[in-house]
Amino acid sequence: MTAAPRVLVTGSSSGIGAAVATRLLADGWQVLGADRAPAPAALQAAPAFRSLTVDLSQPAGLGQALEAALADGAPRAWVQAAGVLRSAALGQLDPEAGAQMWRLHVDATTR
């Protein structure tokens, strides 16, 4: 019997990330869900789901997610569904809010 493929899904606590994790579990994947918030109870109840509470906008968080994902060998896929949206009028966005979005949406996927 072939082992189920493994995937890391970021943003798995809600929205697109939770939907992707749910679908992959239904399709027979082993899912490691990485998010700042706890995963929904339905995901946590799935035997093939593992949850990792981590902030991917921080360098240490990304390292933690990678270490967990690689613990049993390289996953077959990585789904980057984590995201935040900070908005303000033109010229009024807090620079740290912009930096946080950059770290999570761009930097975390390229490190």
PDB file of N, CA and C in Angstrom:
ATOM      1  N   MET A   1       0.832  -1.177   0.000  1.00  0.00           N
ATOM      2  CA  MET A   1       0.000   0.000   0.000  1.00  0.00           C
ATOM      3  C   MET A   1       0.879   1.244   0.000  1.00  0.00           C
ATOM      4  N   THR A   2       0.578   2.187  -0.841  1.00  0.00           N
ATOM      5  CA  THR A   2       1.336   3.424  -0.948  1.00  0.00           C
ATOM      6  C   THR A   2       0.890   4.408   0.125  1.00  0.00           C
ATOM      7  N   ALA A   3       1.851   5.085   0.742  1.00  0.00           N
ATOM      8  CA  ALA A   3       1.527   6.086   1.760  1.00  0.00           C
ATOM      9  C   ALA A   3       0.796   7.252   1.121  1.00  0.00           C
ATOM     10  N   ALA A   4      -0.113   7.843   1.877  1.00  0.00           N
ATOM     11  CA  ALA A   4      -0.863   9.003   1.388  1.00  0.00           C
ATOM     12  C   ALA A   4       0.103  10.159   1.144  1.00  0.00           C
ATOM     13  N   PRO A   5      -0.124  10.929   0.097  1.00  0.00           N
ATOM     14  CA  PRO A   5       0.737  12.093  -0.130  1.00  0.00           C
ATOM     15  C   PRO A   5       0.536  13.115   0.989  1.00  0.00           C
ATOM     16  N   ARG A   6       1.604  13.855   1.283  1.00  0.00           N
ATOM     17  CA  ARG A   6       1.561  14.855   2.346  1.00  0.00           C
ATOM     18  C   ARG A   6       1.630  16.258   1.758  1.00  0.00           C
ATOM     19  N   VAL A   7       0.929  17.191   2.419  1.00  0.00           N
ATOM     20  CA  VAL A   7       0.885  18.576   1.963  1.00  0.00           C
ATOM     21  C   VAL A   7       0.895  19.504   3.172  1.00  0.00           C
ATOM     22  N   LEU A   8       1.538  20.649   3.018  1.00  0.00           N
ATOM     23  CA  LEU A   8       1.477  21.724   4.006  1.00  0.00           C
ATOM     24  C   LEU A   8       0.506  22.767   3.464  1.00  0.00           C
ATOM     25  N   VAL A   9      -0.517  23.094   4.242  1.00  0.00           N
ATOM     26  CA  VAL A   9      -1.491  24.112   3.846  1.00  0.00           C
ATOM     27  C   VAL A   9      -1.417  25.247   4.856  1.00  0.00           C
ATOM     28  N   THR A  10      -1.004  26.428   4.411  1.00  0.00           N
ATOM     29  CA  THR A  10      -0.983  27.587   5.299  1.00  0.00           C
ATOM     30  C   THR A  10      -2.351  28.245   5.257  1.00  0.00           C
ATOM     31  N   GLY A  11      -2.694  28.951   6.325  1.00  0.00           N
ATOM     32  CA  GLY A  11      -3.991  29.614   6.380  1.00  0.00           C
ATOM     33  C   GLY A  11      -5.145  28.644   6.549  1.00  0.00           C
ATOM     34  N   SER A  12      -4.877  27.510   7.188  1.00  0.00           N
ATOM     35  CA  SER A  12      -5.875  26.441   7.256  1.00  0.00           C
ATOM     36  C   SER A  12      -6.970  26.666   8.291  1.00  0.00           C
ATOM     37  N   SER A  13      -6.923  27.750   9.042  1.00  0.00           N
ATOM     38  CA  SER A  13      -7.936  27.948  10.082  1.00  0.00           C
ATOM     39  C   SER A  13      -9.243  28.516   9.546  1.00  0.00           C
ATOM     40  N   SER A  14      -9.230  29.061   8.331  1.00  0.00           N
ATOM     41  CA  SER A  14     -10.467  29.641   7.798  1.00  0.00           C
ATOM     42  C   SER A  14     -10.359  29.851   6.294  1.00  0.00           C
ATOM     43  N   GLY A  15     -11.464  30.204   5.705  1.00  0.00           N
ATOM     44  CA  GLY A  15     -11.511  30.607   4.302  1.00  0.00           C
ATOM     45  C   GLY A  15     -10.968  29.592   3.326  1.00  0.00           C
ATOM     46  N   ILE A  16     -10.206  30.088   2.374  1.00  0.00           N
ATOM     47  CA  ILE A  16      -9.668  29.252   1.298  1.00  0.00           C
ATOM     48  C   ILE A  16      -8.767  28.153   1.854  1.00  0.00           C
ATOM     49  N   GLY A  17      -7.921  28.474   2.823  1.00  0.00           N
ATOM     50  CA  GLY A  17      -7.024  27.474   3.391  1.00  0.00           C
ATOM     51  C   GLY A  17      -7.778  26.315   4.027  1.00  0.00           C
ATOM     52  N   ALA A  18      -8.841  26.615   4.777  1.00  0.00           N
ATOM     53  CA  ALA A  18      -9.644  25.554   5.396  1.00  0.00           C
ATOM     54  C   ALA A  18     -10.347  24.726   4.333  1.00  0.00           C
ATOM     55  N   ALA A  19     -10.847  25.382   3.292  1.00  0.00           N
ATOM     56  CA  ALA A  19     -11.531  24.657   2.209  1.00  0.00           C
ATOM     57  C   ALA A  19     -10.561  23.744   1.466  1.00  0.00           C
ATOM     58  N   VAL A  20      -9.353  24.233   1.198  1.00  0.00           N
ATOM     59  CA  VAL A  20      -8.350  23.416   0.505  1.00  0.00           C
ATOM     60  C   VAL A  20      -7.966  22.219   1.375  1.00  0.00           C
ATOM     61  N   ALA A  21      -7.725  22.461   2.672  1.00  0.00           N
ATOM     62  CA  ALA A  21      -7.361  21.367   3.575  1.00  0.00           C
ATOM     63  C   ALA A  21      -8.467  20.321   3.640  1.00  0.00           C
ATOM     64  N   THR A  22      -9.709  20.764   3.712  1.00  0.00           N
ATOM     65  CA  THR A  22     -10.855  19.849   3.762  1.00  0.00           C
ATOM     66  C   THR A  22     -10.918  19.003   2.503  1.00  0.00           C
ATOM     67  N   ARG A  23     -10.737  19.622   1.356  1.00  0.00           N
ATOM     68  CA  ARG A  23     -10.784  18.890   0.086  1.00  0.00           C
ATOM     69  C   ARG A  23      -9.643  17.892  -0.037  1.00  0.00           C
ATOM     70  N   LEU A  24      -8.435  18.307   0.344  1.00  0.00           N
ATOM     71  CA  LEU A  24      -7.299  17.408   0.253  1.00  0.00           C
ATOM     72  C   LEU A  24      -7.468  16.206   1.183  1.00  0.00           C
ATOM     73  N   LEU A  25      -7.997  16.431   2.369  1.00  0.00           N
ATOM     74  CA  LEU A  25      -8.275  15.316   3.278  1.00  0.00           C
ATOM     75  C   LEU A  25      -9.278  14.351   2.645  1.00  0.00           C
ATOM     76  N   ALA A  26     -10.319  14.891   2.028  1.00  0.00           N
ATOM     77  CA  ALA A  26     -11.334  14.057   1.368  1.00  0.00           C
ATOM     78  C   ALA A  26     -10.729  13.262   0.216  1.00  0.00           C
ATOM     79  N   ASP A  27      -9.692  13.807  -0.394  1.00  0.00           N
ATOM     80  CA  ASP A  27      -9.018  13.135  -1.515  1.00  0.00           C
ATOM     81  C   ASP A  27      -7.901  12.194  -1.059  1.00  0.00           C
ATOM     82  N   GLY A  28      -7.752  12.014   0.256  1.00  0.00           N
ATOM     83  CA  GLY A  28      -6.793  11.039   0.764  1.00  0.00           C
ATOM     84  C   GLY A  28      -5.418  11.564   1.135  1.00  0.00           C
ATOM     85  N   TRP A  29      -5.246  12.883   1.193  1.00  0.00           N
ATOM     86  CA  TRP A  29      -3.949  13.456   1.555  1.00  0.00           C
ATOM     87  C   TRP A  29      -3.779  13.504   3.068  1.00  0.00           C
ATOM     88  N   GLN A  30      -2.529  13.514   3.523  1.00  0.00           N
ATOM     89  CA  GLN A  30      -2.183  13.857   4.895  1.00  0.00           C
ATOM     90  C   GLN A  30      -1.894  15.355   4.882  1.00  0.00           C
ATOM     91  N   VAL A  31      -2.554  16.102   5.746  1.00  0.00           N
ATOM     92  CA  VAL A  31      -2.460  17.559   5.718  1.00  0.00           C
ATOM     93  C   VAL A  31      -1.850  18.087   7.008  1.00  0.00           C
ATOM     94  N   LEU A  32      -0.821  18.916   6.866  1.00  0.00           N
ATOM     95  CA  LEU A  32      -0.284  19.701   7.976  1.00  0.00           C
ATOM     96  C   LEU A  32      -0.805  21.115   7.770  1.00  0.00           C
ATOM     97  N   GLY A  33      -1.682  21.569   8.661  1.00  0.00           N
ATOM     98  CA  GLY A  33      -2.244  22.912   8.561  1.00  0.00           C
ATOM     99  C   GLY A  33      -1.465  23.875   9.422  1.00  0.00           C
ATOM    100  N   ALA A  34      -0.997  24.956   8.839  1.00  0.00           N
ATOM    101  CA  ALA A  34      -0.210  25.951   9.565  1.00  0.00           C
ATOM    102  C   ALA A  34      -0.958  27.276   9.576  1.00  0.00           C
ATOM    103  N   ASP A  35      -1.175  27.817  10.774  1.00  0.00           N
ATOM    104  CA  ASP A  35      -1.926  29.063  10.898  1.00  0.00           C
ATOM    105  C   ASP A  35      -1.671  29.675  12.263  1.00  0.00           C
ATOM    106  N   ARG A  36      -1.951  30.976  12.381  1.00  0.00           N
ATOM    107  CA  ARG A  36      -1.848  31.645  13.685  1.00  0.00           C
ATOM    108  C   ARG A  36      -2.999  31.253  14.599  1.00  0.00           C
ATOM    109  N   ALA A  37      -4.147  30.934  14.022  1.00  0.00           N
ATOM    110  CA  ALA A  37      -5.341  30.575  14.787  1.00  0.00           C
ATOM    111  C   ALA A  37      -5.527  29.057  14.765  1.00  0.00           C
ATOM    112  N   PRO A  38      -6.222  28.517  15.746  1.00  0.00           N
ATOM    113  CA  PRO A  38      -6.480  27.074  15.748  1.00  0.00           C
ATOM    114  C   PRO A  38      -7.336  26.662  14.550  1.00  0.00           C
ATOM    115  N   ALA A  39      -7.117  25.461  14.076  1.00  0.00           N
ATOM    116  CA  ALA A  39      -7.906  24.925  12.965  1.00  0.00           C
ATOM    117  C   ALA A  39      -9.324  24.632  13.453  1.00  0.00           C
ATOM    118  N   PRO A  40     -10.297  24.665  12.537  1.00  0.00           N
ATOM    119  CA  PRO A  40     -11.671  24.332  12.920  1.00  0.00           C
ATOM    120  C   PRO A  40     -11.753  22.904  13.472  1.00  0.00           C
ATOM    121  N   ALA A  41     -12.724  22.666  14.331  1.00  0.00           N
ATOM    122  CA  ALA A  41     -12.887  21.360  14.972  1.00  0.00           C
ATOM    123  C   ALA A  41     -13.010  20.239  13.954  1.00  0.00           C
ATOM    124  N   ALA A  42     -13.699  20.483  12.848  1.00  0.00           N
ATOM    125  CA  ALA A  42     -13.874  19.440  11.830  1.00  0.00           C
ATOM    126  C   ALA A  42     -12.531  19.001  11.257  1.00  0.00           C
ATOM    127  N   LEU A  43     -11.619  19.933  11.052  1.00  0.00           N
ATOM    128  CA  LEU A  43     -10.284  19.562  10.562  1.00  0.00           C
ATOM    129  C   LEU A  43      -9.506  18.843  11.656  1.00  0.00           C
ATOM    130  N   GLN A  44      -9.552  19.368  12.868  1.00  0.00           N
ATOM    131  CA  GLN A  44      -8.800  18.762  13.965  1.00  0.00           C
ATOM    132  C   GLN A  44      -9.250  17.330  14.233  1.00  0.00           C
ATOM    133  N   ALA A  45     -10.503  17.015  13.920  1.00  0.00           N
ATOM    134  CA  ALA A  45     -11.029  15.670  14.157  1.00  0.00           C
ATOM    135  C   ALA A  45     -10.566  14.664  13.102  1.00  0.00           C
ATOM    136  N   ALA A  46     -10.062  15.151  11.986  1.00  0.00           N
ATOM    137  CA  ALA A  46      -9.626  14.250  10.911  1.00  0.00           C
ATOM    138  C   ALA A  46      -8.310  13.584  11.290  1.00  0.00           C
ATOM    139  N   PRO A  47      -8.230  12.255  11.232  1.00  0.00           N
ATOM    140  CA  PRO A  47      -6.999  11.558  11.616  1.00  0.00           C
ATOM    141  C   PRO A  47      -5.782  11.933  10.763  1.00  0.00           C
ATOM    142  N   ALA A  48      -5.997  12.334   9.524  1.00  0.00           N
ATOM    143  CA  ALA A  48      -4.882  12.657   8.633  1.00  0.00           C
ATOM    144  C   ALA A  48      -4.509  14.139   8.690  1.00  0.00           C
ATOM    145  N   PHE A  49      -5.055  14.877   9.663  1.00  0.00           N
ATOM    146  CA  PHE A  49      -4.763  16.310   9.795  1.00  0.00           C
ATOM    147  C   PHE A  49      -3.932  16.557  11.040  1.00  0.00           C
ATOM    148  N   ARG A  50      -2.847  17.336  10.866  1.00  0.00           N
ATOM    149  CA  ARG A  50      -2.041  17.823  11.990  1.00  0.00           C
ATOM    150  C   ARG A  50      -2.061  19.336  11.947  1.00  0.00           C
ATOM    151  N   SER A  51      -2.155  19.954  13.101  1.00  0.00           N
ATOM    152  CA  SER A  51      -2.221  21.407  13.175  1.00  0.00           C
ATOM    153  C   SER A  51      -0.932  21.970  13.759  1.00  0.00           C
ATOM    154  N   LEU A  52      -0.482  23.071  13.191  1.00  0.00           N
ATOM    155  CA  LEU A  52       0.702  23.768  13.677  1.00  0.00           C
ATOM    156  C   LEU A  52       0.330  25.237  13.840  1.00  0.00           C
ATOM    157  N   THR A  53       0.368  25.737  15.068  1.00  0.00           N
ATOM    158  CA  THR A  53       0.083  27.147  15.319  1.00  0.00           C
ATOM    159  C   THR A  53       1.373  27.926  15.150  1.00  0.00           C
ATOM    160  N   VAL A  54       1.384  28.816  14.147  1.00  0.00           N
ATOM    161  CA  VAL A  54       2.619  29.510  13.787  1.00  0.00           C
ATOM    162  C   VAL A  54       2.272  30.806  13.057  1.00  0.00           C
ATOM    163  N   ASP A  55       3.117  31.825  13.212  1.00  0.00           N
ATOM    164  CA  ASP A  55       2.951  33.091  12.496  1.00  0.00           C
ATOM    165  C   ASP A  55       3.977  33.124  11.363  1.00  0.00           C
ATOM    166  N   LEU A  56       3.509  32.889  10.147  1.00  0.00           N
ATOM    167  CA  LEU A  56       4.415  32.813   8.997  1.00  0.00           C
ATOM    168  C   LEU A  56       4.971  34.172   8.579  1.00  0.00           C
ATOM    169  N   SER A  57       4.431  35.260   9.139  1.00  0.00           N
ATOM    170  CA  SER A  57       4.985  36.568   8.791  1.00  0.00           C
ATOM    171  C   SER A  57       6.273  36.840   9.570  1.00  0.00           C
ATOM    172  N   GLN A  58       6.607  35.952  10.492  1.00  0.00           N
ATOM    173  CA  GLN A  58       7.840  36.075  11.267  1.00  0.00           C
ATOM    174  C   GLN A  58       8.830  35.002  10.806  1.00  0.00           C
ATOM    175  N   PRO A  59      10.109  35.350  10.644  1.00  0.00           N
ATOM    176  CA  PRO A  59      11.099  34.373  10.180  1.00  0.00           C
ATOM    177  C   PRO A  59      11.119  33.085  11.002  1.00  0.00           C
ATOM    178  N   ALA A  60      11.007  33.180  12.310  1.00  0.00           N
ATOM    179  CA  ALA A  60      11.029  31.972  13.146  1.00  0.00           C
ATOM    180  C   ALA A  60       9.818  31.100  12.850  1.00  0.00           C
ATOM    181  N   GLY A  61       8.686  31.717  12.560  1.00  0.00           N
ATOM    182  CA  GLY A  61       7.473  30.963  12.249  1.00  0.00           C
ATOM    183  C   GLY A  61       7.621  30.158  10.978  1.00  0.00           C
ATOM    184  N   LEU A  62       8.218  30.748   9.972  1.00  0.00           N
ATOM    185  CA  LEU A  62       8.437  30.030   8.717  1.00  0.00           C
ATOM    186  C   LEU A  62       9.373  28.849   8.937  1.00  0.00           C
ATOM    187  N   GLY A  63      10.422  29.056   9.704  1.00  0.00           N
ATOM    188  CA  GLY A  63      11.338  27.962  10.005  1.00  0.00           C
ATOM    189  C   GLY A  63      10.648  26.835  10.752  1.00  0.00           C
ATOM    190  N   GLN A  64       9.782  27.185  11.674  1.00  0.00           N
ATOM    191  CA  GLN A  64       9.019  26.197  12.433  1.00  0.00           C
ATOM    192  C   GLN A  64       8.120  25.383  11.498  1.00  0.00           C
ATOM    193  N   ALA A  65       7.441  26.063  10.572  1.00  0.00           N
ATOM    194  CA  ALA A  65       6.553  25.371   9.632  1.00  0.00           C
ATOM    195  C   ALA A  65       7.349  24.427   8.734  1.00  0.00           C
ATOM    196  N   LEU A  66       8.483  24.888   8.244  1.00  0.00           N
ATOM    197  CA  LEU A  66       9.307  24.044   7.374  1.00  0.00           C
ATOM    198  C   LEU A  66       9.843  22.832   8.118  1.00  0.00           C
ATOM    199  N   GLU A  67      10.283  23.045   9.353  1.00  0.00           N
ATOM    200  CA  GLU A  67      10.799  21.927  10.154  1.00  0.00           C
ATOM    201  C   GLU A  67       9.708  20.881  10.374  1.00  0.00           C
ATOM    202  N   ALA A  68       8.498  21.331  10.693  1.00  0.00           N
ATOM    203  CA  ALA A  68       7.386  20.397  10.915  1.00  0.00           C
ATOM    204  C   ALA A  68       7.014  19.681   9.621  1.00  0.00           C
ATOM    205  N   ALA A  69       7.013  20.416   8.513  1.00  0.00           N
ATOM    206  CA  ALA A  69       6.641  19.825   7.228  1.00  0.00           C
ATOM    207  C   ALA A  69       7.646  18.783   6.770  1.00  0.00           C
ATOM    208  N   LEU A  70       8.909  18.997   7.096  1.00  0.00           N
ATOM    209  CA  LEU A  70       9.970  18.086   6.644  1.00  0.00           C
ATOM    210  C   LEU A  70      10.256  16.952   7.627  1.00  0.00           C
ATOM    211  N   ALA A  71       9.580  16.944   8.768  1.00  0.00           N
ATOM    212  CA  ALA A  71       9.864  15.957   9.809  1.00  0.00           C
ATOM    213  C   ALA A  71       9.738  14.520   9.311  1.00  0.00           C
ATOM    214  N   ASP A  72       8.808  14.255   8.429  1.00  0.00           N
ATOM    215  CA  ASP A  72       8.596  12.902   7.906  1.00  0.00           C
ATOM    216  C   ASP A  72       8.997  12.789   6.443  1.00  0.00           C
ATOM    217  N   GLY A  73       9.916  13.633   6.013  1.00  0.00           N
ATOM    218  CA  GLY A  73      10.294  13.670   4.602  1.00  0.00           C
ATOM    219  C   GLY A  73       9.577  14.826   3.917  1.00  0.00           C
ATOM    220  N   ALA A  74      10.031  15.162   2.752  1.00  0.00           N
ATOM    221  CA  ALA A  74       9.479  16.320   2.042  1.00  0.00           C
ATOM    222  C   ALA A  74       8.026  16.094   1.649  1.00  0.00           C
ATOM    223  N   PRO A  75       7.158  17.090   1.886  1.00  0.00           N
ATOM    224  CA  PRO A  75       5.777  16.961   1.423  1.00  0.00           C
ATOM    225  C   PRO A  75       5.732  17.052  -0.099  1.00  0.00           C
ATOM    226  N   ARG A  76       4.702  16.500  -0.675  1.00  0.00           N
ATOM    227  CA  ARG A  76       4.551  16.558  -2.128  1.00  0.00           C
ATOM    228  C   ARG A  76       4.137  17.954  -2.590  1.00  0.00           C
ATOM    229  N   ALA A  77       3.446  18.694  -1.711  1.00  0.00           N
ATOM    230  CA  ALA A  77       2.935  20.012  -2.122  1.00  0.00           C
ATOM    231  C   ALA A  77       2.916  20.972  -0.941  1.00  0.00           C
ATOM    232  N   TRP A  78       2.893  22.254  -1.278  1.00  0.00           N
ATOM    233  CA  TRP A  78       2.760  23.349  -0.310  1.00  0.00           C
ATOM    234  C   TRP A  78       1.693  24.263  -0.878  1.00  0.00           C
ATOM    235  N   VAL A  79       0.640  24.528  -0.108  1.00  0.00           N
ATOM    236  CA  VAL A  79      -0.413  25.456  -0.533  1.00  0.00           C
ATOM    237  C   VAL A  79      -0.307  26.692   0.337  1.00  0.00           C
ATOM    238  N   GLN A  80       0.022  27.825  -0.275  1.00  0.00           N
ATOM    239  CA  GLN A  80       0.167  29.093   0.448  1.00  0.00           C
ATOM    240  C   GLN A  80      -1.161  29.835   0.391  1.00  0.00           C
ATOM    241  N   ALA A  81      -2.021  29.595   1.397  1.00  0.00           N
ATOM    242  CA  ALA A  81      -3.327  30.249   1.448  1.00  0.00           C
ATOM    243  C   ALA A  81      -3.432  31.224   2.609  1.00  0.00           C
ATOM    244  N   ALA A  82      -2.363  31.382   3.387  1.00  0.00           N
ATOM    245  CA  ALA A  82      -2.377  32.338   4.495  1.00  0.00           C
ATOM    246  C   ALA A  82      -2.418  33.747   3.931  1.00  0.00           C
ATOM    247  N   GLY A  83      -3.133  34.614   4.605  1.00  0.00           N
ATOM    248  CA  GLY A  83      -3.179  35.992   4.136  1.00  0.00           C
ATOM    249  C   GLY A  83      -3.816  36.920   5.151  1.00  0.00           C
ATOM    250  N   VAL A  84      -3.429  38.156   5.070  1.00  0.00           N
ATOM    251  CA  VAL A  84      -4.047  39.227   5.854  1.00  0.00           C
ATOM    252  C   VAL A  84      -4.242  40.407   4.918  1.00  0.00           C
ATOM    253  N   LEU A  85      -5.193  41.252   5.259  1.00  0.00           N
ATOM    254  CA  LEU A  85      -5.420  42.463   4.482  1.00  0.00           C
ATOM    255  C   LEU A  85      -5.473  43.631   5.438  1.00  0.00           C
ATOM    256  N   ARG A  86      -4.609  44.556   5.239  1.00  0.00           N
ATOM    257  CA  ARG A  86      -4.612  45.810   5.994  1.00  0.00           C
ATOM    258  C   ARG A  86      -4.822  46.909   4.968  1.00  0.00           C
ATOM    259  N   SER A  87      -5.748  47.813   5.231  1.00  0.00           N
ATOM    260  CA  SER A  87      -6.022  48.867   4.253  1.00  0.00           C
ATOM    261  C   SER A  87      -6.160  50.217   4.943  1.00  0.00           C
ATOM    262  N   ALA A  88      -5.958  51.251   4.157  1.00  0.00           N
ATOM    263  CA  ALA A  88      -6.086  52.626   4.637  1.00  0.00           C
ATOM    264  C   ALA A  88      -6.138  53.522   3.408  1.00  0.00           C
ATOM    265  N   ALA A  89      -6.489  54.757   3.624  1.00  0.00           N
ATOM    266  CA  ALA A  89      -6.475  55.735   2.538  1.00  0.00           C
ATOM    267  C   ALA A  89      -5.051  55.868   2.011  1.00  0.00           C
ATOM    268  N   LEU A  90      -4.933  56.271   0.749  1.00  0.00           N
ATOM    269  CA  LEU A  90      -3.632  56.427   0.113  1.00  0.00           C
ATOM    270  C   LEU A  90      -2.703  57.266   0.987  1.00  0.00           C
ATOM    271  N   GLY A  91      -1.549  56.726   1.286  1.00  0.00           N
ATOM    272  CA  GLY A  91      -0.551  57.419   2.094  1.00  0.00           C
ATOM    273  C   GLY A  91      -0.758  57.274   3.595  1.00  0.00           C
ATOM    274  N   GLN A  92      -1.812  56.568   4.018  1.00  0.00           N
ATOM    275  CA  GLN A  92      -2.118  56.462   5.438  1.00  0.00           C
ATOM    276  C   GLN A  92      -1.860  55.075   6.031  1.00  0.00           C
ATOM    277  N   LEU A  93      -1.478  54.111   5.210  1.00  0.00           N
ATOM    278  CA  LEU A  93      -1.243  52.763   5.720  1.00  0.00           C
ATOM    279  C   LEU A  93      -0.020  52.740   6.626  1.00  0.00           C
ATOM    280  N   ASP A  94      -0.191  52.166   7.791  1.00  0.00           N
ATOM    281  CA  ASP A  94       0.908  52.020   8.730  1.00  0.00           C
ATOM    282  C   ASP A  94       2.017  51.207   8.056  1.00  0.00           C
ATOM    283  N   PRO A  95       3.244  51.705   8.043  1.00  0.00           N
ATOM    284  CA  PRO A  95       4.327  50.970   7.374  1.00  0.00           C
ATOM    285  C   PRO A  95       4.494  49.536   7.880  1.00  0.00           C
ATOM    286  N   GLU A  96       4.288  49.304   9.171  1.00  0.00           N
ATOM    287  CA  GLU A  96       4.421  47.937   9.694  1.00  0.00           C
ATOM    288  C   GLU A  96       3.330  47.034   9.134  1.00  0.00           C
ATOM    289  N   ALA A  97       2.141  47.559   8.902  1.00  0.00           N
ATOM    290  CA  ALA A  97       1.058  46.756   8.312  1.00  0.00           C
ATOM    291  C   ALA A  97       1.442  46.347   6.889  1.00  0.00           C
ATOM    292  N   GLY A  98       2.010  47.266   6.139  1.00  0.00           N
ATOM    293  CA  GLY A  98       2.472  46.938   4.795  1.00  0.00           C
ATOM    294  C   GLY A  98       3.590  45.915   4.821  1.00  0.00           C
ATOM    295  N   ALA A  99       4.495  46.057   5.779  1.00  0.00           N
ATOM    296  CA  ALA A  99       5.605  45.110   5.904  1.00  0.00           C
ATOM    297  C   ALA A  99       5.100  43.726   6.293  1.00  0.00           C
ATOM    298  N   GLN A 100       4.096  43.667   7.168  1.00  0.00           N
ATOM    299  CA  GLN A 100       3.534  42.373   7.561  1.00  0.00           C
ATOM    300  C   GLN A 100       2.916  41.664   6.357  1.00  0.00           C
ATOM    301  N   MET A 101       2.157  42.399   5.543  1.00  0.00           N
ATOM    302  CA  MET A 101       1.560  41.787   4.351  1.00  0.00           C
ATOM    303  C   MET A 101       2.650  41.286   3.411  1.00  0.00           C
ATOM    304  N   TRP A 102       3.703  42.060   3.219  1.00  0.00           N
ATOM    305  CA  TRP A 102       4.810  41.649   2.346  1.00  0.00           C
ATOM    306  C   TRP A 102       5.467  40.368   2.870  1.00  0.00           C
ATOM    307  N   ARG A 103       5.780  40.335   4.177  1.00  0.00           N
ATOM    308  CA  ARG A 103       6.433  39.162   4.763  1.00  0.00           C
ATOM    309  C   ARG A 103       5.574  37.908   4.581  1.00  0.00           C
ATOM    310  N   LEU A 104       4.259  38.039   4.749  1.00  0.00           N
ATOM    311  CA  LEU A 104       3.392  36.872   4.665  1.00  0.00           C
ATOM    312  C   LEU A 104       3.078  36.466   3.234  1.00  0.00           C
ATOM    313  N   HIS A 105       2.753  37.426   2.378  1.00  0.00           N
ATOM    314  CA  HIS A 105       2.299  37.118   1.024  1.00  0.00           C
ATOM    315  C   HIS A 105       3.429  36.883   0.033  1.00  0.00           C
ATOM    316  N   VAL A 106       4.561  37.509   0.252  1.00  0.00           N
ATOM    317  CA  VAL A 106       5.658  37.411  -0.713  1.00  0.00           C
ATOM    318  C   VAL A 106       6.884  36.738  -0.107  1.00  0.00           C
ATOM    319  N   ASP A 107       7.387  37.317   0.965  1.00  0.00           N
ATOM    320  CA  ASP A 107       8.642  36.840   1.528  1.00  0.00           C
ATOM    321  C   ASP A 107       8.558  35.392   2.016  1.00  0.00           C
ATOM    322  N   ALA A 108       7.462  35.022   2.668  1.00  0.00           N
ATOM    323  CA  ALA A 108       7.343  33.652   3.190  1.00  0.00           C
ATOM    324  C   ALA A 108       7.366  32.603   2.095  1.00  0.00           C
ATOM    325  N   THR A 109       6.945  32.951   0.907  1.00  0.00           N
ATOM    326  CA  THR A 109       6.922  31.975  -0.174  1.00  0.00           C
ATOM    327  C   THR A 109       8.236  31.923  -0.949  1.00  0.00           C
ATOM    328  N   THR A 110       9.114  32.895  -0.708  1.00  0.00           N
ATOM    329  CA  THR A 110      10.356  32.936  -1.486  1.00  0.00           C
ATOM    330  C   THR A 110      11.594  32.634  -0.653  1.00  0.00           C
ATOM    331  N   ARG A 111      11.449  32.507   0.664  1.00  0.00           N
ATOM    332  CA  ARG A 111      12.611  32.211   1.523  1.00  0.00           C
ATOM    333  C   ARG A 111      12.993  30.771   1.433  1.00  0.00           C
TER     334      ARG A 111
END
